[in-house]
Short mmCIF file of C-alpha atoms and ligand atoms in Angstrom, two decimals:
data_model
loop_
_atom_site.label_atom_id
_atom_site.label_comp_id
_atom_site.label_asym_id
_atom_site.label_seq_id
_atom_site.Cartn_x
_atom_site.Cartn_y
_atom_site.Cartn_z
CA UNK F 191 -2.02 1.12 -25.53
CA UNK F 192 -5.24 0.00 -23.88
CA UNK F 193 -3.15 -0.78 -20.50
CA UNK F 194 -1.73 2.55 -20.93
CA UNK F 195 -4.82 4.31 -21.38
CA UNK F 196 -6.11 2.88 -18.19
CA UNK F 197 -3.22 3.72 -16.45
CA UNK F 198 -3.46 7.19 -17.43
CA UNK F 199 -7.31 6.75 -16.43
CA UNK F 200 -6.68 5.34 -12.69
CA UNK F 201 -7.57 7.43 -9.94
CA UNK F 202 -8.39 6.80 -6.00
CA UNK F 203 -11.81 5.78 -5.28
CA UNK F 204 -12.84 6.54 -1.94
CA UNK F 205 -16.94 6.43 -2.52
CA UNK F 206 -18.45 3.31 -3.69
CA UNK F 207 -21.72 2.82 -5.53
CA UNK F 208 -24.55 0.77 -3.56
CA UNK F 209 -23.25 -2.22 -5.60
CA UNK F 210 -21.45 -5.39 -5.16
CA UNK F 211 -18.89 -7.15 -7.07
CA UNK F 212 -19.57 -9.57 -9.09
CA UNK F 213 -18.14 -12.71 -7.62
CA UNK F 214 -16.25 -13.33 -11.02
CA UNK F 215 -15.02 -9.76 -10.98
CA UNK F 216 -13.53 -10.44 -7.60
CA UNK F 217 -12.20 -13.38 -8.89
CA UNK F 218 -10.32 -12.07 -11.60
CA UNK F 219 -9.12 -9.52 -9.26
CA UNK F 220 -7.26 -12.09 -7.55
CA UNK F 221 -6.25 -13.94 -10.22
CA UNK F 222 -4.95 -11.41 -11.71
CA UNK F 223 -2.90 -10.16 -8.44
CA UNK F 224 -1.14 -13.54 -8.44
CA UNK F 225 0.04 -13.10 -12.23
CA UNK F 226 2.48 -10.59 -10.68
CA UNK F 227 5.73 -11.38 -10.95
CA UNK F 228 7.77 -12.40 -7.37
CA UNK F 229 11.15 -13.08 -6.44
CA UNK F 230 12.24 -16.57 -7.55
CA UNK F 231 8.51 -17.06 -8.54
CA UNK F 232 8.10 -17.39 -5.02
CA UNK F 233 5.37 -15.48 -4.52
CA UNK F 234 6.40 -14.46 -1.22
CA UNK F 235 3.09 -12.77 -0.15
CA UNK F 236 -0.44 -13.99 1.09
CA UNK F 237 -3.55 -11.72 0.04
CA UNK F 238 -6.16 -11.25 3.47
CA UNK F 239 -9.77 -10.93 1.29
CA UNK F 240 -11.54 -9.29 4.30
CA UNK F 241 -15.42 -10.18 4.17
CA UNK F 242 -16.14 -10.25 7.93
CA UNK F 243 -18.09 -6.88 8.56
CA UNK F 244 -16.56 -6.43 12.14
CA UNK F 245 -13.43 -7.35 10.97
CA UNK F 246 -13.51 -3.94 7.99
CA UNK F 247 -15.03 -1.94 10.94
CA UNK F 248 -12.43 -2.40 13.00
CA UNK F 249 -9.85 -1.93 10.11
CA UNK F 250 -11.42 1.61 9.58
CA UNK F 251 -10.87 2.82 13.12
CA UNK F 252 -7.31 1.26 13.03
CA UNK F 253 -5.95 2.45 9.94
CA UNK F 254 -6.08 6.29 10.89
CA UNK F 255 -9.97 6.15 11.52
CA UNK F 256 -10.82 6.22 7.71
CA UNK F 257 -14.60 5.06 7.40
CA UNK F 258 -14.83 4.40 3.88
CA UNK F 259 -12.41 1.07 4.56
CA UNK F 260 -16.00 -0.26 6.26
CA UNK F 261 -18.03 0.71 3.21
CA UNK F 262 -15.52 -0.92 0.45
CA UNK F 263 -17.04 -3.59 -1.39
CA UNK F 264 -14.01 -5.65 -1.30
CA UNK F 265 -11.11 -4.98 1.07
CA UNK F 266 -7.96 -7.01 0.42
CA UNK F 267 -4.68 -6.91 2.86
CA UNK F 268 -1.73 -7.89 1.00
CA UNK F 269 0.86 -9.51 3.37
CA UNK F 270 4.77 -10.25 3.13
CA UNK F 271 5.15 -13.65 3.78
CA UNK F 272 7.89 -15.80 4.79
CA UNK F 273 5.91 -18.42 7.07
CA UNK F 274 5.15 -20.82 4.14
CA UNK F 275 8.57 -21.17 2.75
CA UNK F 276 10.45 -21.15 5.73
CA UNK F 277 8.56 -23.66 7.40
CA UNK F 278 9.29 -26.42 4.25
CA UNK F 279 13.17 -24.90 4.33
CA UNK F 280 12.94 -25.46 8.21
CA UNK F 281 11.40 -29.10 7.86
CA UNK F 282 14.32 -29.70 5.70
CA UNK F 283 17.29 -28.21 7.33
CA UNK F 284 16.53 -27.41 11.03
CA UNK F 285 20.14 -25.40 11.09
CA UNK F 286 18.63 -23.16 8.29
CA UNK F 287 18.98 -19.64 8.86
CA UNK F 288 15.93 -17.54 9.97
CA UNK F 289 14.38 -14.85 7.57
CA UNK F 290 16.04 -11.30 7.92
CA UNK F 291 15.49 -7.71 6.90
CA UNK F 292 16.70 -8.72 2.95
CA UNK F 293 14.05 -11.52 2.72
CA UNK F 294 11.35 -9.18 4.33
CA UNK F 295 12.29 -6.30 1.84
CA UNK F 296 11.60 -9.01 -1.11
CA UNK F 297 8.64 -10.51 0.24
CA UNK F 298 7.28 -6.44 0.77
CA UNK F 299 8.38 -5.77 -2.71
CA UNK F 300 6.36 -9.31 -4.21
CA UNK F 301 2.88 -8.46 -1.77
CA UNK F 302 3.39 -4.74 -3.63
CA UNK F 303 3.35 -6.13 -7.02
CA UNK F 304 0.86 -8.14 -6.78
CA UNK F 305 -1.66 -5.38 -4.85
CA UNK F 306 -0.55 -3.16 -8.11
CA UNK F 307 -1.76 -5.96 -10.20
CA UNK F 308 -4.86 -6.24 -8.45
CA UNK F 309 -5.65 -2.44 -8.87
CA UNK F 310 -4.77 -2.18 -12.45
CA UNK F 311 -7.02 -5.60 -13.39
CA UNK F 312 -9.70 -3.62 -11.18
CA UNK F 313 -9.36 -0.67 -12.91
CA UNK F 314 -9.79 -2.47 -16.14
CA UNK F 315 -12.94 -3.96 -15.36
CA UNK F 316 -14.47 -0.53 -14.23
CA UNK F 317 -13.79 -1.47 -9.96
CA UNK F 318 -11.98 1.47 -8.30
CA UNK F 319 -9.58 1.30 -5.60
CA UNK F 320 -7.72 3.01 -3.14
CA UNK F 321 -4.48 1.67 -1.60
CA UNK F 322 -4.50 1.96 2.96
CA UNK F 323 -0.89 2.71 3.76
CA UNK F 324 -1.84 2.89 7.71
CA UNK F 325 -2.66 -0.67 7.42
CA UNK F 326 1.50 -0.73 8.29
CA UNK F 327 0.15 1.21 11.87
CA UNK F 328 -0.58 -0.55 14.86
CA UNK F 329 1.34 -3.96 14.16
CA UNK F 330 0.48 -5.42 17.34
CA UNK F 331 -3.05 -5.09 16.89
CA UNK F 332 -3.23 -5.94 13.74
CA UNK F 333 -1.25 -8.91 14.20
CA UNK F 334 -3.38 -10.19 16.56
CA UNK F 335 -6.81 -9.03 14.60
CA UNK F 336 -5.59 -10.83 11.17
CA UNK F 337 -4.07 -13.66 13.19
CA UNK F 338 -0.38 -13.10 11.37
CA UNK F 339 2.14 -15.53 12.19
CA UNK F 340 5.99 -14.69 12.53
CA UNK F 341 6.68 -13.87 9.72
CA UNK F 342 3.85 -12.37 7.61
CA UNK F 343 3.54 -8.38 7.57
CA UNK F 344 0.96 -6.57 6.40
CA UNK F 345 2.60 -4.88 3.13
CA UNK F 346 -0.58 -2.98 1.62
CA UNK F 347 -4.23 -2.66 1.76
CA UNK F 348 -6.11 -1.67 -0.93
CA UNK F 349 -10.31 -1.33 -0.74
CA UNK F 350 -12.00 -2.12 -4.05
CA UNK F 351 -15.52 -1.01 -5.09
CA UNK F 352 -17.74 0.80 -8.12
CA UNK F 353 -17.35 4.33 -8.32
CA UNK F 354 -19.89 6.36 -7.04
CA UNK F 355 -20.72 9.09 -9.15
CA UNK F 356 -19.49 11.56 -7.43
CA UNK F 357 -16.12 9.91 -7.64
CA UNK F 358 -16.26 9.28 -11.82
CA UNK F 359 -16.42 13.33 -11.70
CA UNK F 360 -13.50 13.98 -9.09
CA UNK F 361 -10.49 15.51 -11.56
CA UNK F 362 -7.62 12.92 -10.78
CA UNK F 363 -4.54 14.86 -8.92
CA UNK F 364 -2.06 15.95 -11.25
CA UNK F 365 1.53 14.56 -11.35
CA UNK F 366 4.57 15.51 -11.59
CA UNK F 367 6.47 15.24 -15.30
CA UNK F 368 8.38 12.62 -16.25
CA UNK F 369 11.81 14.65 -16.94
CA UNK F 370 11.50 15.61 -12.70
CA UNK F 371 11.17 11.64 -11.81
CA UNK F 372 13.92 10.41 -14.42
CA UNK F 373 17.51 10.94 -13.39
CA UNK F 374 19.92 9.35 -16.23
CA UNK F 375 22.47 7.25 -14.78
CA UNK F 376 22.55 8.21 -11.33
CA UNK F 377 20.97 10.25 -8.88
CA UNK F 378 21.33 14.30 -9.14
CA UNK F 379 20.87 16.33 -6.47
CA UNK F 380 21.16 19.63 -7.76
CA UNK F 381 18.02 18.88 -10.39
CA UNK F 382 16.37 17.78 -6.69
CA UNK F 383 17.16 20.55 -5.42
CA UNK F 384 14.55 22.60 -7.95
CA UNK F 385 11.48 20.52 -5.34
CA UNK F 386 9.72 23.78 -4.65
CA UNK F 387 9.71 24.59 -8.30
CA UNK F 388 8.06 21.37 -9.40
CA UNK F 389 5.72 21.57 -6.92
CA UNK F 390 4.33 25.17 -8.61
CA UNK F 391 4.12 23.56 -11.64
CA UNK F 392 2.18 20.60 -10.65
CA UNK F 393 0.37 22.86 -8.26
CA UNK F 394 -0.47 25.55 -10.40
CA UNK F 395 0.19 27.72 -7.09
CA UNK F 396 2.05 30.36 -7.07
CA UNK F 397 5.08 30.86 -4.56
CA UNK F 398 3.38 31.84 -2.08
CA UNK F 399 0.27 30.03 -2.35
CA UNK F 400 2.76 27.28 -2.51
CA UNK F 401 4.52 28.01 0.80
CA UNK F 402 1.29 28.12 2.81
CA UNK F 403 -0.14 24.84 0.92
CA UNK F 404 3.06 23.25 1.98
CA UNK F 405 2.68 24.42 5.86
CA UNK F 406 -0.67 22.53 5.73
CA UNK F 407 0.43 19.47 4.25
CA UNK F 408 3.50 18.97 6.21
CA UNK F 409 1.58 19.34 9.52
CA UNK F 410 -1.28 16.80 8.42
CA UNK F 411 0.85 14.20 6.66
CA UNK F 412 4.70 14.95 8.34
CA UNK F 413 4.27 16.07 11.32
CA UNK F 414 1.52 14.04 11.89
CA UNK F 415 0.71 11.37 14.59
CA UNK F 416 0.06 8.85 12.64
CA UNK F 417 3.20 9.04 10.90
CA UNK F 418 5.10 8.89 13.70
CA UNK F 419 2.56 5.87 15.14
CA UNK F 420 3.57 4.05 11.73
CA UNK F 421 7.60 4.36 11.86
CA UNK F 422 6.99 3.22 15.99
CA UNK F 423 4.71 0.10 14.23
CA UNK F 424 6.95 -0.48 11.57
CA UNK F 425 10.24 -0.19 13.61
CA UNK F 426 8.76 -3.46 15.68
CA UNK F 427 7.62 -5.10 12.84
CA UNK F 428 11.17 -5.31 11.89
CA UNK F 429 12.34 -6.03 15.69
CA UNK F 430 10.05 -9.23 16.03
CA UNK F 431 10.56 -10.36 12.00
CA UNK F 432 14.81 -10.46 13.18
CA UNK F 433 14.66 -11.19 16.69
CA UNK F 434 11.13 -13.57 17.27
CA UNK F 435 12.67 -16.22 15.24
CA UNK F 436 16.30 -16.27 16.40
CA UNK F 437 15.38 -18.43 19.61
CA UNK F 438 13.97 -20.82 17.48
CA UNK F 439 17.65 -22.09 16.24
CA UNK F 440 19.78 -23.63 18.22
C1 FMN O 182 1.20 3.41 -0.31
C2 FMN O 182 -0.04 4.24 -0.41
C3 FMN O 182 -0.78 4.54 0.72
C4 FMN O 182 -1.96 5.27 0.64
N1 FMN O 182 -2.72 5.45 1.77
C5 FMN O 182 -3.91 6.09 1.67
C6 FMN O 182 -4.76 6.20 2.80
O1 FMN O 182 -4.45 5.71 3.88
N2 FMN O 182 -5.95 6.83 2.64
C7 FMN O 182 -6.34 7.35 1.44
O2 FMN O 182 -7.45 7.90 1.37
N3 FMN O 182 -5.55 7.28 0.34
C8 FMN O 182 -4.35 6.65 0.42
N4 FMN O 182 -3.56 6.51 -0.68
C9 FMN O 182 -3.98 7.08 -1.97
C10 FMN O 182 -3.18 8.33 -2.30
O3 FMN O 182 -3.60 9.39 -1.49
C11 FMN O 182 -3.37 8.65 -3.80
O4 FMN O 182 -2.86 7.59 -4.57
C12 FMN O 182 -2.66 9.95 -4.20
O5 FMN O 182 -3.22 11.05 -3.53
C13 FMN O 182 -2.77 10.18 -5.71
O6 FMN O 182 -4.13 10.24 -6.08
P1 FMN O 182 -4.77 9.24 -7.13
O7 FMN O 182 -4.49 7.83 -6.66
O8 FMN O 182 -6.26 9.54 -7.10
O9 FMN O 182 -4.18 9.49 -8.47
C14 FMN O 182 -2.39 5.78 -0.63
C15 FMN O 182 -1.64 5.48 -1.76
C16 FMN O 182 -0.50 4.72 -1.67
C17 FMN O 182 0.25 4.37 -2.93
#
């Protein structure tokens, strides 16, 4: 119940106290990240702990110019990584078979897991976080920045810190129920179809509060161009994870 509790409890933190982690609190962070479980236990992710200042500052202006990424306490960029195991595959059988989109979909899925582990141990031992998804922006750059290797993709970034006040206070956003998630057996598209009507719920809007609340938020998060700069990113992410290695096989 207490892992429920805190699950319930979990919120974004976006404001950090003037305090720094405890090096055993950051260490049971990780620790705790690599309990996840991975496909084949193969833990097919590597975890970027960013302490370089210049390195976070230039992390904030990349990922969609968000300042409090500089100001996090702890800033950790979890990667899907193939590089380690195909190299020792590679060793063994040169005529092994490069990684494709299947092994990069796992190796996302494992570096996911493990970030989720990392933020639920956090939140356990009073650290906030907030997850970065435009850390998936800008591949090129951040490629070169983090020095990635063919091979490992930056899957999540999540910035770690103590609460400010402020942020203890801030009323966590309210989801959606459980009976609008769940679909027994098999997708149903008519119960979808009822989107607008769970949003007034959750909202508390009505219809037409709704409508304009939607305008907004399709413009700054749909329409947006950052969105658009982070299918472009992640649409040559998957070109060089396929194509990059082909060469390499005879
Ligand atoms: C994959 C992913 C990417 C996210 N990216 C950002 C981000 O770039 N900036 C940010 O401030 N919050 C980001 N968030 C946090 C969400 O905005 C937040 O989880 C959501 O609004 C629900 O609020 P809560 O986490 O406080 O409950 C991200 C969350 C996820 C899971």
């Amino acid at each position: 119940m207490q892992t429920i509790g805190e699950l319930f409890a979990r919120k974004s933190v976006r404001a950090y106290a003037p305090r720094p982690l405890e090096p055993e609190v950051r260490e049971a962070i990780l620790a705790a990240a690599i309990q996840a479980p991975s496909a084949g236990n193969m833990s097919l992710y590597s975890i970027l702990d960013i302490t370089n200042q210049s390195i976070k500052d230039a992390l904030a202006e990349s990922c969609d110019h968000q300042p409090f990424i500089a100001e996090a306490p702890m800033v950790l960029i979890f990667c899907a990584d193939y590089h380690r195991w195909y190299s020792v595959f590679r060793e063994q059988e040169p005529q092994t078979r490069t990684p494709g989109v299947g092994d990069l979909f796992l190796a996302q899925a494992d570096a996911i897991i493990a970030a989720q582990n990392a933020v639920v141990a956090a939140q356990s031992l009073g650290v906030g976080s907030c997850y970065v998804g435009d850390i998936t922006e800008r591949s090129e750059y951040h490629r070169e920045l983090l020095h990635l290797p063919l091979y490992v993709v930056p899957a999540a970034m999540v910035c770690f810190g103590y609460p400010s006040q402020q942020q203890l206070k801030r009323e966590k956003p309210r989801r959606f129920r459980v009976e609008d998630l769940v679909y027994e057996n098999g997708y149903d598209c008519e119960k979808a179809a009822a989107m607008r009507q769970m949003l007034v719920e959750r909202s508390g809007k009505d219809p037409e509060e709704l409508e304009q609340w939607l305008r907004r938020f399709r413009i700054r998060k749909w329409d947006s161009a950052f969105s658009q700069e982070m299918s472009r990113s992640c649409a040559a992410m998957v070109q060089a994870w396929v194509c990059e290695g082909q060469g390499e096989n005879p």
